[in-house]
């Protein structure tokens, strides 16, 4: 294997790994507020409403992290390193990372359908099943609430589970294109001199 191929594989693997890390941070952010909303607001309103609002904020933060990560790789690829550079690299990295999340979500759906379905003679009780299905998709609670069914926790299906992959690919690719164009995207607060 040539040095170019080895460096390209390492560069792509590192990019996919960083995007997966960003996704796990977004998942943690999505789940972080759940106990707080449950204790504060559950007695007063259905928990899905505040969680939908919070998940929109989590999705925006997640999008900013993906754009920033893609931008970093785009800026890096403007330097004369020895690996493959192409315009769709950010989209490709995001899509591969999204595919990994999609596969994990499909596994969660299969586990939920096989082991976590509680039935009642008169009422369908799907909350436990839906919790397992949404584990890796919590930053998109709002999306699944819009398109899915389920009383409190929206239902993630194999088709709607593709949304995180599209989201990851789109925002990482956008950030990468900014970086390749020389645009620096930095969301860190600026320090004041003085």
PDB file of C-alpha atoms in Angstrom:
ATOM      1  CA  UNK A   1       0.000   0.000   0.000  1.00  0.00           C
ATOM      2  CA  UNK A   2       1.401   3.386  -0.972  1.00  0.00           C
ATOM      3  CA  UNK A   3       1.889   6.252   1.486  1.00  0.00           C
ATOM      4  CA  UNK A   4      -0.795   8.258  -0.323  1.00  0.00           C
ATOM      5  CA  UNK A   5      -3.423   5.516   0.126  1.00  0.00           C
ATOM      6  CA  UNK A   6      -2.413   4.919   3.752  1.00  0.00           C
ATOM      7  CA  UNK A   7      -2.575   8.654   4.556  1.00  0.00           C
ATOM      8  CA  UNK A   8      -5.920   8.977   2.758  1.00  0.00           C
ATOM      9  CA  UNK A   9      -7.418   6.098   4.746  1.00  0.00           C
ATOM     10  CA  UNK A  10      -6.079   7.524   8.031  1.00  0.00           C
ATOM     11  CA  UNK A  11      -7.383  11.008   7.181  1.00  0.00           C
ATOM     12  CA  UNK A  12     -10.839   9.725   6.284  1.00  0.00           C
ATOM     13  CA  UNK A  13     -11.011   7.437   9.341  1.00  0.00           C
ATOM     14  CA  UNK A  14     -10.011  10.326  11.598  1.00  0.00           C
ATOM     15  CA  UNK A  15     -12.680  12.532  10.026  1.00  0.00           C
ATOM     16  CA  UNK A  16     -15.393   9.909  10.409  1.00  0.00           C
ATOM     17  CA  UNK A  17     -14.330   9.279  14.007  1.00  0.00           C
ATOM     18  CA  UNK A  18     -14.494  12.973  14.869  1.00  0.00           C
ATOM     19  CA  UNK A  19     -17.948  13.288  13.287  1.00  0.00           C
ATOM     20  CA  UNK A  20     -19.159  10.266  15.270  1.00  0.00           C
ATOM     21  CA  UNK A  21     -17.761  11.886  18.425  1.00  0.00           C
ATOM     22  CA  UNK A  22     -19.679  15.073  17.616  1.00  0.00           C
ATOM     23  CA  UNK A  23     -22.827  12.983  17.155  1.00  0.00           C
ATOM     24  CA  UNK A  24     -22.374  11.282  20.532  1.00  0.00           C
ATOM     25  CA  UNK A  25     -21.893  14.705  22.153  1.00  0.00           C
ATOM     26  CA  UNK A  26     -25.138  15.848  20.513  1.00  0.00           C
ATOM     27  CA  UNK A  27     -26.914  12.705  21.747  1.00  0.00           C
ATOM     28  CA  UNK A  28     -25.642  13.393  25.272  1.00  0.00           C
ATOM     29  CA  UNK A  29     -26.847  16.990  24.969  1.00  0.00           C
ATOM     30  CA  UNK A  30     -30.235  15.772  23.757  1.00  0.00           C
ATOM     31  CA  UNK A  31     -30.644  13.416  26.708  1.00  0.00           C
ATOM     32  CA  UNK A  32     -29.103  15.786  29.288  1.00  0.00           C
ATOM     33  CA  UNK A  33     -32.212  17.899  29.728  1.00  0.00           C
ATOM     34  CA  UNK A  34     -34.619  14.982  29.892  1.00  0.00           C
ATOM     35  CA  UNK A  35     -34.466  14.432  33.689  1.00  0.00           C
ATOM     36  CA  UNK A  36     -34.720  18.186  34.289  1.00  0.00           C
ATOM     37  CA  UNK A  37     -37.799  18.561  32.098  1.00  0.00           C
ATOM     38  CA  UNK A  38     -39.307  15.437  33.614  1.00  0.00           C
ATOM     39  CA  UNK A  39     -39.031  16.721  37.177  1.00  0.00           C
ATOM     40  CA  UNK A  40     -39.929  20.340  36.483  1.00  0.00           C
ATOM     41  CA  UNK A  41     -42.598  20.145  33.821  1.00  0.00           C
ATOM     42  CA  UNK A  42     -44.094  16.638  33.788  1.00  0.00           C
ATOM     43  CA  UNK A  43     -46.727  17.445  36.456  1.00  0.00           C
ATOM     44  CA  UNK A  44     -47.869  20.507  34.472  1.00  0.00           C
ATOM     45  CA  UNK A  45     -47.705  19.443  30.811  1.00  0.00           C
ATOM     46  CA  UNK A  46     -46.888  16.620  28.452  1.00  0.00           C
ATOM     47  CA  UNK A  47     -43.099  16.155  28.454  1.00  0.00           C
ATOM     48  CA  UNK A  48     -42.900  15.958  24.668  1.00  0.00           C
ATOM     49  CA  UNK A  49     -43.602  19.681  24.184  1.00  0.00           C
ATOM     50  CA  UNK A  50     -40.617  21.074  26.143  1.00  0.00           C
ATOM     51  CA  UNK A  51     -38.421  18.262  24.851  1.00  0.00           C
ATOM     52  CA  UNK A  52     -39.320  19.196  21.284  1.00  0.00           C
ATOM     53  CA  UNK A  53     -38.317  22.804  21.943  1.00  0.00           C
ATOM     54  CA  UNK A  54     -35.070  21.774  23.654  1.00  0.00           C
ATOM     55  CA  UNK A  55     -34.216  19.333  20.870  1.00  0.00           C
ATOM     56  CA  UNK A  56     -34.482  22.149  18.309  1.00  0.00           C
ATOM     57  CA  UNK A  57     -31.805  23.976  20.309  1.00  0.00           C
ATOM     58  CA  UNK A  58     -29.758  20.761  20.542  1.00  0.00           C
ATOM     59  CA  UNK A  59     -30.061  20.323  16.751  1.00  0.00           C
ATOM     60  CA  UNK A  60     -28.836  23.875  16.156  1.00  0.00           C
ATOM     61  CA  UNK A  61     -25.836  23.330  18.442  1.00  0.00           C
ATOM     62  CA  UNK A  62     -25.193  20.007  16.701  1.00  0.00           C
ATOM     63  CA  UNK A  63     -25.351  21.657  13.270  1.00  0.00           C
ATOM     64  CA  UNK A  64     -22.851  24.288  14.419  1.00  0.00           C
ATOM     65  CA  UNK A  65     -20.499  21.573  15.704  1.00  0.00           C
ATOM     66  CA  UNK A  66     -20.742  19.675  12.399  1.00  0.00           C
ATOM     67  CA  UNK A  67     -20.112  22.814  10.335  1.00  0.00           C
ATOM     68  CA  UNK A  68     -17.129  23.652  12.543  1.00  0.00           C
ATOM     69  CA  UNK A  69     -15.729  20.115  12.245  1.00  0.00           C
ATOM     70  CA  UNK A  70     -16.197  20.043   8.474  1.00  0.00           C
ATOM     71  CA  UNK A  71     -14.636  23.491   8.237  1.00  0.00           C
ATOM     72  CA  UNK A  72     -11.572  22.297  10.113  1.00  0.00           C
ATOM     73  CA  UNK A  73     -11.083  19.485   7.588  1.00  0.00           C
ATOM     74  CA  UNK A  74     -11.676  21.824   4.668  1.00  0.00           C
ATOM     75  CA  UNK A  75      -9.052  24.252   5.965  1.00  0.00           C
ATOM     76  CA  UNK A  76      -6.670  21.365   6.570  1.00  0.00           C
ATOM     77  CA  UNK A  77      -7.110  20.159   2.985  1.00  0.00           C
ATOM     78  CA  UNK A  78      -5.991  23.526   1.605  1.00  0.00           C
ATOM     79  CA  UNK A  79      -2.499  22.724   2.905  1.00  0.00           C
ATOM     80  CA  UNK A  80      -0.181  20.483   0.868  1.00  0.00           C
ATOM     81  CA  UNK A  81      -0.693  17.245   2.758  1.00  0.00           C
ATOM     82  CA  UNK A  82      -0.396  13.855   1.085  1.00  0.00           C
ATOM     83  CA  UNK A  83      -3.992  12.570   0.995  1.00  0.00           C
ATOM     84  CA  UNK A  84      -7.040  12.715  -1.245  1.00  0.00           C
ATOM     85  CA  UNK A  85      -8.863  16.035  -1.514  1.00  0.00           C
ATOM     86  CA  UNK A  86     -12.151  16.445  -3.365  1.00  0.00           C
ATOM     87  CA  UNK A  87     -15.112  18.828  -3.108  1.00  0.00           C
ATOM     88  CA  UNK A  88     -17.528  16.234  -1.769  1.00  0.00           C
ATOM     89  CA  UNK A  89     -15.209  15.005   0.981  1.00  0.00           C
ATOM     90  CA  UNK A  90     -17.206  16.609   3.797  1.00  0.00           C
ATOM     91  CA  UNK A  91     -20.435  15.155   2.435  1.00  0.00           C
ATOM     92  CA  UNK A  92     -18.799  11.726   2.116  1.00  0.00           C
ATOM     93  CA  UNK A  93     -17.374  11.788   5.655  1.00  0.00           C
ATOM     94  CA  UNK A  94     -20.726  12.889   7.071  1.00  0.00           C
ATOM     95  CA  UNK A  95     -22.586  10.240   5.057  1.00  0.00           C
ATOM     96  CA  UNK A  96     -20.328   7.402   6.234  1.00  0.00           C
ATOM     97  CA  UNK A  97     -20.628   8.544   9.859  1.00  0.00           C
ATOM     98  CA  UNK A  98     -24.385   8.901   9.341  1.00  0.00           C
ATOM     99  CA  UNK A  99     -24.534   5.392   7.918  1.00  0.00           C
ATOM    100  CA  UNK A 100     -22.855   4.069  11.083  1.00  0.00           C
ATOM    101  CA  UNK A 101     -25.467   5.868  13.223  1.00  0.00           C
ATOM    102  CA  UNK A 102     -28.225   4.551  10.952  1.00  0.00           C
ATOM    103  CA  UNK A 103     -27.006   0.973  11.449  1.00  0.00           C
ATOM    104  CA  UNK A 104     -26.873   1.480  15.233  1.00  0.00           C
ATOM    105  CA  UNK A 105     -30.413   2.866  15.125  1.00  0.00           C
ATOM    106  CA  UNK A 106     -31.622  -0.125  13.102  1.00  0.00           C
ATOM    107  CA  UNK A 107     -30.070  -2.406  15.729  1.00  0.00           C
ATOM    108  CA  UNK A 108     -31.906  -0.456  18.454  1.00  0.00           C
ATOM    109  CA  UNK A 109     -35.158  -0.782  16.498  1.00  0.00           C
ATOM    110  CA  UNK A 110     -34.645  -4.534  16.151  1.00  0.00           C
ATOM    111  CA  UNK A 111     -33.845  -4.896  19.869  1.00  0.00           C
ATOM    112  CA  UNK A 112     -36.834  -2.759  20.816  1.00  0.00           C
ATOM    113  CA  UNK A 113     -39.185  -4.777  18.633  1.00  0.00           C
ATOM    114  CA  UNK A 114     -37.905  -8.075  19.945  1.00  0.00           C
ATOM    115  CA  UNK A 115     -37.457  -7.383  23.656  1.00  0.00           C
ATOM    116  CA  UNK A 116     -39.128  -4.116  24.679  1.00  0.00           C
ATOM    117  CA  UNK A 117     -42.737  -4.166  23.647  1.00  0.00           C
ATOM    118  CA  UNK A 118     -45.315  -4.042  26.413  1.00  0.00           C
ATOM    119  CA  UNK A 119     -48.821  -4.962  25.360  1.00  0.00           C
ATOM    120  CA  UNK A 120     -52.119  -4.286  27.027  1.00  0.00           C
ATOM    121  CA  UNK A 121     -55.470  -5.751  25.983  1.00  0.00           C
ATOM    122  CA  UNK A 122     -57.002  -2.315  25.331  1.00  0.00           C
ATOM    123  CA  UNK A 123     -54.186   0.212  25.018  1.00  0.00           C
ATOM    124  CA  UNK A 124     -50.984   0.040  22.995  1.00  0.00           C
ATOM    125  CA  UNK A 125     -48.130   0.921  25.361  1.00  0.00           C
ATOM    126  CA  UNK A 126     -45.204   1.800  23.136  1.00  0.00           C
ATOM    127  CA  UNK A 127     -43.193   4.194  25.306  1.00  0.00           C
ATOM    128  CA  UNK A 128     -40.484   1.705  26.308  1.00  0.00           C
ATOM    129  CA  UNK A 129     -40.169   0.519  22.722  1.00  0.00           C
ATOM    130  CA  UNK A 130     -39.960   4.119  21.495  1.00  0.00           C
ATOM    131  CA  UNK A 131     -37.339   5.061  24.097  1.00  0.00           C
ATOM    132  CA  UNK A 132     -35.039   2.307  22.827  1.00  0.00           C
ATOM    133  CA  UNK A 133     -35.641   3.321  19.211  1.00  0.00           C
ATOM    134  CA  UNK A 134     -34.729   6.988  19.779  1.00  0.00           C
ATOM    135  CA  UNK A 135     -31.518   6.446  21.787  1.00  0.00           C
ATOM    136  CA  UNK A 136     -29.147   7.649  19.034  1.00  0.00           C
ATOM    137  CA  UNK A 137     -31.593  10.156  17.546  1.00  0.00           C
ATOM    138  CA  UNK A 138     -32.490  12.285  20.580  1.00  0.00           C
ATOM    139  CA  UNK A 139     -31.182  15.595  19.135  1.00  0.00           C
ATOM    140  CA  UNK A 140     -33.906  15.187  16.500  1.00  0.00           C
ATOM    141  CA  UNK A 141     -36.798  14.597  18.891  1.00  0.00           C
ATOM    142  CA  UNK A 142     -38.621  17.525  17.265  1.00  0.00           C
ATOM    143  CA  UNK A 143     -38.306  15.952  13.796  1.00  0.00           C
ATOM    144  CA  UNK A 144     -39.601  12.567  14.910  1.00  0.00           C
ATOM    145  CA  UNK A 145     -42.430  14.279  16.791  1.00  0.00           C
ATOM    146  CA  UNK A 146     -43.439  16.042  13.551  1.00  0.00           C
ATOM    147  CA  UNK A 147     -43.328  12.991  11.271  1.00  0.00           C
ATOM    148  CA  UNK A 148     -43.826  10.089  13.658  1.00  0.00           C
ATOM    149  CA  UNK A 149     -46.540   8.723  15.807  1.00  0.00           C
ATOM    150  CA  UNK A 150     -46.488   7.977  19.488  1.00  0.00           C
ATOM    151  CA  UNK A 151     -48.149   9.638  22.424  1.00  0.00           C
ATOM    152  CA  UNK A 152     -45.217  10.889  24.465  1.00  0.00           C
ATOM    153  CA  UNK A 153     -42.077   9.568  22.790  1.00  0.00           C
ATOM    154  CA  UNK A 154     -42.189   9.669  18.980  1.00  0.00           C
ATOM    155  CA  UNK A 155     -41.645   6.478  17.033  1.00  0.00           C
ATOM    156  CA  UNK A 156     -38.463   6.149  14.947  1.00  0.00           C
ATOM    157  CA  UNK A 157     -38.893   3.959  11.868  1.00  0.00           C
ATOM    158  CA  UNK A 158     -36.213   2.612   9.535  1.00  0.00           C
ATOM    159  CA  UNK A 159     -37.176   5.281   6.981  1.00  0.00           C
ATOM    160  CA  UNK A 160     -37.207   8.261   9.361  1.00  0.00           C
ATOM    161  CA  UNK A 161     -33.960   7.010  10.952  1.00  0.00           C
ATOM    162  CA  UNK A 162     -32.194   8.182   7.786  1.00  0.00           C
ATOM    163  CA  UNK A 163     -32.721  11.828   8.804  1.00  0.00           C
ATOM    164  CA  UNK A 164     -29.638  12.011  11.093  1.00  0.00           C
ATOM    165  CA  UNK A 165     -27.447  10.691   8.240  1.00  0.00           C
ATOM    166  CA  UNK A 166     -28.754  13.363   5.858  1.00  0.00           C
ATOM    167  CA  UNK A 167     -28.315  16.010   8.574  1.00  0.00           C
ATOM    168  CA  UNK A 168     -24.744  14.905   9.322  1.00  0.00           C
ATOM    169  CA  UNK A 169     -23.757  14.741   5.670  1.00  0.00           C
ATOM    170  CA  UNK A 170     -25.295  18.107   4.799  1.00  0.00           C
ATOM    171  CA  UNK A 171     -23.812  20.185   7.602  1.00  0.00           C
ATOM    172  CA  UNK A 172     -20.384  18.518   7.538  1.00  0.00           C
ATOM    173  CA  UNK A 173     -20.248  18.983   3.760  1.00  0.00           C
ATOM    174  CA  UNK A 174     -21.263  22.629   4.059  1.00  0.00           C
ATOM    175  CA  UNK A 175     -18.539  23.258   6.634  1.00  0.00           C
ATOM    176  CA  UNK A 176     -15.991  21.463   4.462  1.00  0.00           C
ATOM    177  CA  UNK A 177     -16.884  23.593   1.444  1.00  0.00           C
ATOM    178  CA  UNK A 178     -16.474  26.732   3.565  1.00  0.00           C
ATOM    179  CA  UNK A 179     -13.046  25.512   4.669  1.00  0.00           C
ATOM    180  CA  UNK A 180     -11.963  24.647   1.116  1.00  0.00           C
ATOM    181  CA  UNK A 181     -12.973  28.178   0.093  1.00  0.00           C
ATOM    182  CA  UNK A 182     -10.826  29.672   2.861  1.00  0.00           C
ATOM    183  CA  UNK A 183     -13.759  30.749   5.052  1.00  0.00           C
ATOM    184  CA  UNK A 184     -12.991  30.141   8.728  1.00  0.00           C
ATOM    185  CA  UNK A 185     -16.004  29.141  10.822  1.00  0.00           C
ATOM    186  CA  UNK A 186     -15.239  29.584  14.500  1.00  0.00           C
ATOM    187  CA  UNK A 187     -18.003  29.552  17.089  1.00  0.00           C
ATOM    188  CA  UNK A 188     -15.711  29.984  20.079  1.00  0.00           C
ATOM    189  CA  UNK A 189     -16.161  33.197  22.051  1.00  0.00           C
ATOM    190  CA  UNK A 190     -13.547  35.809  21.260  1.00  0.00           C
ATOM    191  CA  UNK A 191     -11.282  36.916  24.099  1.00  0.00           C
ATOM    192  CA  UNK A 192     -11.134  40.631  24.687  1.00  0.00           C
ATOM    193  CA  UNK A 193      -7.712  42.173  24.911  1.00  0.00           C
ATOM    194  CA  UNK A 194      -7.202  44.544  27.677  1.00  0.00           C
TER     195      UNK A 194
END
